[in-house]
Short mmCIF file of N, CA and C in Angstrom, two decimals:
data_model
loop_
_atom_site.label_atom_id
_atom_site.label_comp_id
_atom_site.label_asym_id
_atom_site.label_seq_id
_atom_site.Cartn_x
_atom_site.Cartn_y
_atom_site.Cartn_z
N MET A 1 0.82 -1.19 0.00
CA MET A 1 0.00 0.00 0.00
C MET A 1 0.86 1.25 0.00
N ARG A 2 1.95 1.18 0.76
CA ARG A 2 2.83 2.34 0.83
C ARG A 2 3.48 2.62 -0.52
N SER A 3 3.85 1.58 -1.27
CA SER A 3 4.48 1.77 -2.58
C SER A 3 3.47 2.34 -3.59
N ARG A 4 2.19 1.96 -3.44
CA ARG A 4 1.15 2.49 -4.33
C ARG A 4 0.96 3.99 -4.07
N THR A 5 0.93 4.42 -2.83
CA THR A 5 0.80 5.83 -2.47
C THR A 5 2.00 6.61 -2.99
N LEU A 6 3.18 6.05 -2.86
CA LEU A 6 4.40 6.69 -3.36
C LEU A 6 4.34 6.83 -4.88
N LEU A 7 3.88 5.79 -5.58
CA LEU A 7 3.76 5.83 -7.04
C LEU A 7 2.77 6.89 -7.48
N VAL A 8 1.60 6.95 -6.84
CA VAL A 8 0.59 7.95 -7.18
C VAL A 8 1.13 9.35 -6.92
N SER A 9 1.81 9.54 -5.81
CA SER A 9 2.38 10.84 -5.49
C SER A 9 3.41 11.25 -6.53
N SER A 10 4.24 10.30 -6.95
CA SER A 10 5.27 10.59 -7.96
C SER A 10 4.64 10.96 -9.29
N LEU A 11 3.61 10.21 -9.69
CA LEU A 11 2.93 10.51 -10.95
C LEU A 11 2.26 11.88 -10.90
N LEU A 12 1.65 12.20 -9.78
CA LEU A 12 1.01 13.50 -9.62
C LEU A 12 2.03 14.63 -9.70
N ALA A 13 3.15 14.47 -9.05
CA ALA A 13 4.21 15.49 -9.08
C ALA A 13 4.75 15.65 -10.50
N ALA A 14 4.92 14.55 -11.22
CA ALA A 14 5.42 14.62 -12.60
C ALA A 14 4.42 15.34 -13.50
N SER A 15 3.12 15.06 -13.29
CA SER A 15 2.08 15.71 -14.10
C SER A 15 2.07 17.21 -13.87
N VAL A 16 2.14 17.61 -12.61
CA VAL A 16 2.16 19.04 -12.28
C VAL A 16 3.38 19.69 -12.89
N SER A 17 4.50 19.04 -12.81
CA SER A 17 5.74 19.57 -13.38
C SER A 17 5.63 19.75 -14.88
N MET A 18 5.03 18.77 -15.56
CA MET A 18 4.86 18.87 -17.02
C MET A 18 3.91 19.99 -17.39
N LEU A 19 2.86 20.17 -16.61
CA LEU A 19 1.93 21.27 -16.89
C LEU A 19 2.63 22.60 -16.74
N GLY A 20 3.48 22.74 -15.76
CA GLY A 20 4.22 23.98 -15.58
C GLY A 20 5.11 24.26 -16.77
N CYS A 21 5.78 23.26 -17.28
CA CYS A 21 6.64 23.44 -18.46
C CYS A 21 5.81 23.78 -19.67
N SER A 22 4.67 23.12 -19.81
CA SER A 22 3.82 23.35 -20.96
C SER A 22 3.32 24.78 -21.00
N SER A 23 2.85 25.31 -19.88
CA SER A 23 2.30 26.66 -19.91
C SER A 23 3.39 27.70 -20.12
N SER A 24 4.61 27.50 -19.62
CA SER A 24 5.66 28.49 -19.86
C SER A 24 6.09 28.46 -21.33
N THR A 25 6.06 27.28 -21.94
CA THR A 25 6.40 27.21 -23.35
C THR A 25 5.37 27.97 -24.18
N LEU A 26 4.10 27.84 -23.84
CA LEU A 26 3.06 28.56 -24.59
C LEU A 26 3.22 30.06 -24.44
N SER A 27 3.49 30.54 -23.25
CA SER A 27 3.59 31.98 -23.08
C SER A 27 4.85 32.53 -23.73
N ASP A 28 5.92 31.74 -23.80
CA ASP A 28 7.14 32.21 -24.44
C ASP A 28 6.99 32.31 -25.95
N SER A 29 6.02 31.61 -26.52
CA SER A 29 5.88 31.60 -27.97
C SER A 29 4.81 32.56 -28.48
N SER A 30 4.40 33.52 -27.66
CA SER A 30 3.39 34.47 -28.11
C SER A 30 3.93 35.27 -29.29
N PRO A 31 3.09 35.52 -30.30
CA PRO A 31 3.57 36.14 -31.54
C PRO A 31 3.68 37.65 -31.46
N SER A 32 4.47 38.16 -30.53
CA SER A 32 4.62 39.60 -30.40
C SER A 32 6.07 39.95 -30.15
N SER A 33 6.60 40.89 -30.91
CA SER A 33 7.98 41.29 -30.74
C SER A 33 8.14 42.26 -29.58
N THR A 34 7.04 42.85 -29.09
CA THR A 34 7.15 43.82 -28.01
C THR A 34 6.76 43.24 -26.66
N GLY A 35 6.39 41.96 -26.62
CA GLY A 35 6.05 41.35 -25.36
C GLY A 35 4.60 41.58 -24.95
N THR A 36 3.80 42.26 -25.75
CA THR A 36 2.40 42.45 -25.41
C THR A 36 1.61 41.27 -25.95
N ALA A 37 0.55 40.92 -25.27
CA ALA A 37 -0.28 39.81 -25.66
C ALA A 37 -1.01 40.12 -26.96
N PRO A 38 -1.32 39.10 -27.76
CA PRO A 38 -2.10 39.34 -28.98
C PRO A 38 -3.40 40.04 -28.63
N GLY A 39 -3.78 41.04 -29.43
CA GLY A 39 -5.01 41.77 -29.18
C GLY A 39 -4.85 42.89 -28.16
N ALA A 40 -3.63 43.11 -27.66
CA ALA A 40 -3.42 44.14 -26.65
C ALA A 40 -3.23 45.52 -27.26
N LEU A 41 -3.32 45.62 -28.57
CA LEU A 41 -3.22 46.90 -29.26
C LEU A 41 -4.48 47.11 -30.09
N PRO A 42 -4.83 48.37 -30.35
CA PRO A 42 -6.03 48.61 -31.16
C PRO A 42 -5.85 48.10 -32.59
N ASP A 43 -6.93 47.66 -33.21
CA ASP A 43 -6.91 47.21 -34.60
C ASP A 43 -6.99 48.45 -35.49
N LEU A 44 -5.86 48.84 -36.06
CA LEU A 44 -5.80 50.05 -36.89
C LEU A 44 -6.20 49.80 -38.34
N THR A 45 -6.55 48.57 -38.70
CA THR A 45 -6.95 48.28 -40.07
C THR A 45 -8.37 48.75 -40.36
N LYS A 46 -9.13 49.06 -39.30
CA LYS A 46 -10.54 49.42 -39.48
C LYS A 46 -10.84 50.87 -39.13
N VAL A 47 -9.81 51.71 -39.07
CA VAL A 47 -10.03 53.12 -38.74
C VAL A 47 -9.62 54.01 -39.90
N ASP A 48 -10.20 55.20 -39.95
CA ASP A 48 -9.84 56.18 -40.97
C ASP A 48 -8.88 57.19 -40.36
N PHE A 49 -7.73 57.36 -40.99
CA PHE A 49 -6.74 58.33 -40.55
C PHE A 49 -6.97 59.65 -41.25
N VAL A 50 -6.88 60.74 -40.50
CA VAL A 50 -6.95 62.08 -41.08
C VAL A 50 -5.60 62.34 -41.73
N ASP A 51 -5.60 62.62 -43.04
CA ASP A 51 -4.35 62.82 -43.78
C ASP A 51 -3.82 64.24 -43.53
N GLN A 52 -2.71 64.30 -42.81
CA GLN A 52 -2.04 65.58 -42.58
C GLN A 52 -0.58 65.48 -43.01
N THR A 53 -0.35 64.67 -44.05
CA THR A 53 1.01 64.47 -44.54
C THR A 53 1.61 65.72 -45.17
N ALA A 54 0.79 66.68 -45.57
CA ALA A 54 1.30 67.92 -46.16
C ALA A 54 1.67 68.95 -45.10
N SER A 55 1.33 68.70 -43.85
CA SER A 55 1.60 69.65 -42.76
C SER A 55 2.97 69.39 -42.14
N THR A 56 3.64 70.46 -41.75
CA THR A 56 4.93 70.31 -41.06
C THR A 56 4.75 70.27 -39.55
N ALA A 57 3.58 70.69 -39.08
CA ALA A 57 3.25 70.64 -37.66
C ALA A 57 1.78 70.26 -37.52
N VAL A 58 1.50 69.38 -36.57
CA VAL A 58 0.14 68.86 -36.38
C VAL A 58 -0.21 69.00 -34.90
N GLN A 59 -1.47 69.32 -34.62
CA GLN A 59 -1.93 69.40 -33.23
C GLN A 59 -3.01 68.37 -32.98
N ILE A 60 -2.88 67.68 -31.85
CA ILE A 60 -3.91 66.75 -31.38
C ILE A 60 -4.36 67.25 -30.02
N ASP A 61 -5.67 67.45 -29.87
CA ASP A 61 -6.22 67.97 -28.63
C ASP A 61 -6.74 66.83 -27.75
N ALA A 62 -6.43 66.90 -26.47
CA ALA A 62 -7.01 66.01 -25.47
C ALA A 62 -8.18 66.78 -24.87
N VAL A 63 -9.38 66.34 -25.19
CA VAL A 63 -10.59 67.04 -24.74
C VAL A 63 -11.46 66.05 -23.99
N ASP A 64 -11.67 66.33 -22.71
CA ASP A 64 -12.48 65.47 -21.85
C ASP A 64 -12.02 64.01 -21.99
N ASN A 65 -12.74 63.15 -22.68
CA ASN A 65 -12.36 61.75 -22.76
C ASN A 65 -12.02 61.28 -24.16
N SER A 66 -11.47 62.17 -24.98
CA SER A 66 -11.08 61.76 -26.33
C SER A 66 -9.94 62.62 -26.86
N PHE A 67 -9.25 62.07 -27.83
CA PHE A 67 -8.24 62.82 -28.58
C PHE A 67 -8.89 63.26 -29.89
N LYS A 68 -8.61 64.51 -30.31
CA LYS A 68 -9.17 65.03 -31.57
C LYS A 68 -8.08 65.68 -32.39
N PRO A 69 -7.83 65.22 -33.60
CA PRO A 69 -8.38 64.00 -34.19
C PRO A 69 -7.78 62.76 -33.53
N GLU A 70 -8.52 61.69 -33.63
CA GLU A 70 -8.13 60.45 -32.97
C GLU A 70 -7.03 59.71 -33.73
N TYR A 71 -7.12 59.69 -35.05
CA TYR A 71 -6.17 58.98 -35.89
C TYR A 71 -5.63 59.92 -36.96
N VAL A 72 -4.31 60.11 -36.98
CA VAL A 72 -3.67 61.08 -37.88
C VAL A 72 -2.55 60.41 -38.66
N GLN A 73 -2.49 60.71 -39.94
CA GLN A 73 -1.37 60.26 -40.78
C GLN A 73 -0.49 61.45 -41.08
N ILE A 74 0.82 61.31 -40.82
CA ILE A 74 1.77 62.40 -41.02
C ILE A 74 2.97 61.89 -41.80
N SER A 75 3.79 62.82 -42.25
CA SER A 75 5.05 62.46 -42.90
C SER A 75 6.15 62.37 -41.84
N ALA A 76 7.15 61.55 -42.11
CA ALA A 76 8.28 61.41 -41.19
C ALA A 76 8.93 62.77 -40.98
N GLY A 77 9.30 63.05 -39.73
CA GLY A 77 9.92 64.32 -39.38
C GLY A 77 8.94 65.39 -38.91
N THR A 78 7.66 65.07 -38.90
CA THR A 78 6.64 66.03 -38.48
C THR A 78 6.55 66.10 -36.96
N ALA A 79 6.44 67.32 -36.45
CA ALA A 79 6.23 67.53 -35.01
C ALA A 79 4.73 67.48 -34.72
N VAL A 80 4.35 66.67 -33.74
CA VAL A 80 2.96 66.57 -33.30
C VAL A 80 2.88 67.21 -31.92
N THR A 81 2.03 68.23 -31.79
CA THR A 81 1.82 68.89 -30.50
C THR A 81 0.55 68.35 -29.89
N PHE A 82 0.68 67.75 -28.71
CA PHE A 82 -0.47 67.32 -27.94
C PHE A 82 -0.84 68.47 -27.02
N ARG A 83 -2.10 68.91 -27.10
CA ARG A 83 -2.57 70.03 -26.28
C ARG A 83 -3.73 69.56 -25.42
N ASN A 84 -3.67 69.85 -24.14
CA ASN A 84 -4.75 69.49 -23.23
C ASN A 84 -5.77 70.63 -23.23
N ASP A 85 -6.83 70.46 -24.01
CA ASP A 85 -7.92 71.44 -24.07
C ASP A 85 -9.11 71.01 -23.23
N GLY A 86 -8.92 70.00 -22.41
CA GLY A 86 -10.01 69.51 -21.57
C GLY A 86 -10.03 70.18 -20.21
N ARG A 87 -10.91 69.69 -19.37
CA ARG A 87 -11.04 70.20 -18.00
C ARG A 87 -10.25 69.37 -17.01
N ASN A 88 -9.74 68.23 -17.44
CA ASN A 88 -9.06 67.29 -16.55
C ASN A 88 -7.61 67.07 -16.97
N ASP A 89 -6.84 66.54 -16.03
CA ASP A 89 -5.49 66.11 -16.37
C ASP A 89 -5.58 64.92 -17.32
N HIS A 90 -4.59 64.79 -18.17
CA HIS A 90 -4.47 63.67 -19.09
C HIS A 90 -3.01 63.28 -19.13
N ASN A 91 -2.73 62.15 -19.78
CA ASN A 91 -1.38 61.77 -20.14
C ASN A 91 -1.43 61.17 -21.52
N VAL A 92 -0.28 60.97 -22.13
CA VAL A 92 -0.19 60.35 -23.45
C VAL A 92 0.88 59.28 -23.34
N ILE A 93 0.47 58.03 -23.48
CA ILE A 93 1.37 56.90 -23.31
C ILE A 93 1.37 56.06 -24.58
N ALA A 94 2.56 55.77 -25.10
CA ALA A 94 2.68 54.88 -26.27
C ALA A 94 2.16 53.50 -25.87
N SER A 95 1.35 52.91 -26.73
CA SER A 95 0.80 51.58 -26.44
C SER A 95 1.86 50.50 -26.51
N GLU A 96 2.92 50.74 -27.25
CA GLU A 96 4.03 49.80 -27.34
C GLU A 96 5.23 50.38 -26.63
N ASP A 97 5.89 49.57 -25.81
CA ASP A 97 7.06 50.04 -25.09
C ASP A 97 8.08 50.63 -26.06
N GLY A 98 8.55 51.84 -25.75
CA GLY A 98 9.57 52.48 -26.58
C GLY A 98 9.03 53.16 -27.81
N GLY A 99 7.71 53.22 -27.98
CA GLY A 99 7.13 53.85 -29.16
C GLY A 99 7.50 55.32 -29.27
N PHE A 100 7.38 56.03 -28.16
CA PHE A 100 7.80 57.43 -28.04
C PHE A 100 7.76 57.79 -26.56
N ALA A 101 8.31 58.93 -26.21
CA ALA A 101 8.40 59.34 -24.81
C ALA A 101 7.00 59.66 -24.27
N THR A 102 6.73 59.18 -23.07
CA THR A 102 5.45 59.41 -22.40
C THR A 102 5.31 60.88 -22.00
N ILE A 103 4.10 61.39 -22.13
CA ILE A 103 3.78 62.70 -21.58
C ILE A 103 3.02 62.43 -20.29
N ASP A 104 3.66 62.70 -19.16
CA ASP A 104 3.07 62.42 -17.85
C ASP A 104 1.95 63.39 -17.51
N ALA A 105 1.00 62.93 -16.71
CA ALA A 105 -0.12 63.77 -16.28
C ALA A 105 0.36 65.00 -15.52
N ALA A 106 1.44 64.86 -14.77
CA ALA A 106 1.97 66.01 -14.01
C ALA A 106 2.45 67.13 -14.94
N ASP A 107 2.78 66.77 -16.17
CA ASP A 107 3.26 67.75 -17.16
C ASP A 107 2.20 68.10 -18.20
N PHE A 108 0.96 67.61 -18.02
CA PHE A 108 -0.05 67.77 -19.07
C PHE A 108 -1.39 68.18 -18.47
N ALA A 109 -1.36 69.19 -17.63
CA ALA A 109 -2.57 69.73 -17.02
C ALA A 109 -3.35 70.52 -18.08
N PRO A 110 -4.61 70.84 -17.82
CA PRO A 110 -5.38 71.65 -18.77
C PRO A 110 -4.64 72.93 -19.15
N GLY A 111 -4.64 73.20 -20.46
CA GLY A 111 -4.00 74.40 -20.99
C GLY A 111 -2.54 74.21 -21.39
N THR A 112 -1.96 73.05 -21.13
CA THR A 112 -0.56 72.83 -21.49
C THR A 112 -0.45 72.03 -22.78
N GLU A 113 0.74 72.06 -23.35
CA GLU A 113 1.00 71.29 -24.57
C GLU A 113 2.42 70.77 -24.56
N LYS A 114 2.60 69.66 -25.25
CA LYS A 114 3.91 69.02 -25.40
C LYS A 114 4.04 68.53 -26.83
N ALA A 115 5.23 68.72 -27.41
CA ALA A 115 5.46 68.31 -28.80
C ALA A 115 6.38 67.09 -28.85
N ILE A 116 6.09 66.23 -29.82
CA ILE A 116 6.91 65.06 -30.10
C ILE A 116 7.11 65.00 -31.61
N THR A 117 8.35 64.81 -32.04
CA THR A 117 8.65 64.67 -33.47
C THR A 117 8.78 63.19 -33.80
N PHE A 118 8.06 62.76 -34.83
CA PHE A 118 8.07 61.37 -35.27
C PHE A 118 8.93 61.25 -36.52
N ALA A 119 10.09 60.61 -36.37
CA ALA A 119 11.06 60.53 -37.46
C ALA A 119 10.94 59.24 -38.27
N GLU A 120 10.55 58.15 -37.63
CA GLU A 120 10.54 56.84 -38.28
C GLU A 120 9.14 56.45 -38.75
N PRO A 121 9.01 55.93 -39.99
CA PRO A 121 7.71 55.44 -40.47
C PRO A 121 7.19 54.31 -39.59
N GLY A 122 5.89 54.24 -39.47
CA GLY A 122 5.23 53.18 -38.69
C GLY A 122 3.97 53.69 -38.04
N ASP A 123 3.30 52.80 -37.32
CA ASP A 123 2.10 53.14 -36.57
C ASP A 123 2.47 53.31 -35.11
N TYR A 124 1.97 54.38 -34.51
CA TYR A 124 2.25 54.71 -33.12
C TYR A 124 0.93 54.87 -32.35
N PRO A 125 0.33 53.76 -31.90
CA PRO A 125 -0.89 53.89 -31.10
C PRO A 125 -0.55 54.42 -29.71
N TYR A 126 -1.50 55.13 -29.12
CA TYR A 126 -1.29 55.72 -27.80
C TYR A 126 -2.62 55.79 -27.06
N TYR A 127 -2.55 56.10 -25.77
CA TYR A 127 -3.77 56.20 -24.97
C TYR A 127 -3.51 57.07 -23.76
N CYS A 128 -4.59 57.48 -23.11
CA CYS A 128 -4.54 58.18 -21.82
C CYS A 128 -4.92 57.15 -20.76
N SER A 129 -3.99 56.83 -19.88
CA SER A 129 -4.27 55.79 -18.88
C SER A 129 -5.24 56.26 -17.80
N LEU A 130 -5.49 57.56 -17.72
CA LEU A 130 -6.45 58.07 -16.75
C LEU A 130 -7.89 57.89 -17.24
N HIS A 131 -8.06 57.76 -18.55
CA HIS A 131 -9.40 57.68 -19.14
C HIS A 131 -9.54 56.56 -20.16
N GLY A 132 -8.68 55.56 -20.09
CA GLY A 132 -8.80 54.45 -21.03
C GLY A 132 -7.72 53.40 -20.81
N THR A 133 -7.70 52.45 -21.74
CA THR A 133 -6.70 51.40 -21.77
C THR A 133 -6.05 51.43 -23.14
N LYS A 134 -5.16 50.49 -23.42
CA LYS A 134 -4.49 50.46 -24.72
C LYS A 134 -5.47 50.26 -25.88
N THR A 135 -6.63 49.68 -25.62
CA THR A 135 -7.56 49.37 -26.71
C THR A 135 -8.93 50.02 -26.59
N LYS A 136 -9.24 50.65 -25.45
CA LYS A 136 -10.58 51.21 -25.28
C LYS A 136 -10.52 52.54 -24.54
N GLY A 137 -11.53 53.35 -24.78
CA GLY A 137 -11.60 54.64 -24.09
C GLY A 137 -10.85 55.71 -24.86
N MET A 138 -10.03 56.44 -24.16
CA MET A 138 -9.31 57.57 -24.74
C MET A 138 -8.04 57.06 -25.44
N ILE A 139 -8.18 56.72 -26.74
CA ILE A 139 -7.10 56.15 -27.52
C ILE A 139 -6.92 56.93 -28.82
N GLY A 140 -5.80 56.73 -29.47
CA GLY A 140 -5.54 57.33 -30.77
C GLY A 140 -4.32 56.68 -31.38
N ALA A 141 -3.96 57.12 -32.58
CA ALA A 141 -2.77 56.59 -33.24
C ALA A 141 -2.27 57.59 -34.26
N ILE A 142 -0.96 57.55 -34.43
CA ILE A 142 -0.31 58.35 -35.46
C ILE A 142 0.33 57.38 -36.44
N ARG A 143 0.04 57.56 -37.71
CA ARG A 143 0.66 56.76 -38.77
C ARG A 143 1.67 57.65 -39.47
N VAL A 144 2.94 57.25 -39.42
CA VAL A 144 4.02 58.02 -40.04
C VAL A 144 4.39 57.34 -41.34
N THR A 145 4.36 58.14 -42.44
CA THR A 145 4.71 57.59 -43.77
C THR A 145 5.96 58.26 -44.29
#
C-alpha cells in the first residue's frame, strides 16, 4: 500500500511539473515582438486616418475623454503637438514600449501642450491611462509615412 501511495504521489508530481513546463512554453511563444499579448493593441486596419502628410506641424487635442483627431497620418519628421484642451489632467502613453516618450499627467494639465517629433515610419498607437486602456476609451494613433 505504501508503494502504491508513493507511485501515485510521484505521478502527480510529474504531471504538475509537465503542466508547468507546458504553460511556460506557450507563453514564451506568443507572436509579439514587443512582449504584449495578442489583441493588446487597437486594430488600426478598421479606422480612418486624417491625412495631414502635407503639414509640417500637427496638433492633437485632449478634450475630456477623447483625442481630436483620434487617428492622424503624417510624414516622417513632423512635429505633433499634444494640447490638453479639456477640463481634466491627461497623459499620453505609447501603447508599445519604446514607441515614443510618455507625456506624464503632471506635465499635461489643462492648458498645457507638449510636442513630439516622429522621425521613423510606422504606426504609433497611444492612450490616456487616466481615461482608457491600450484598446478602449481615450485612444488614438499616429501613422508616419
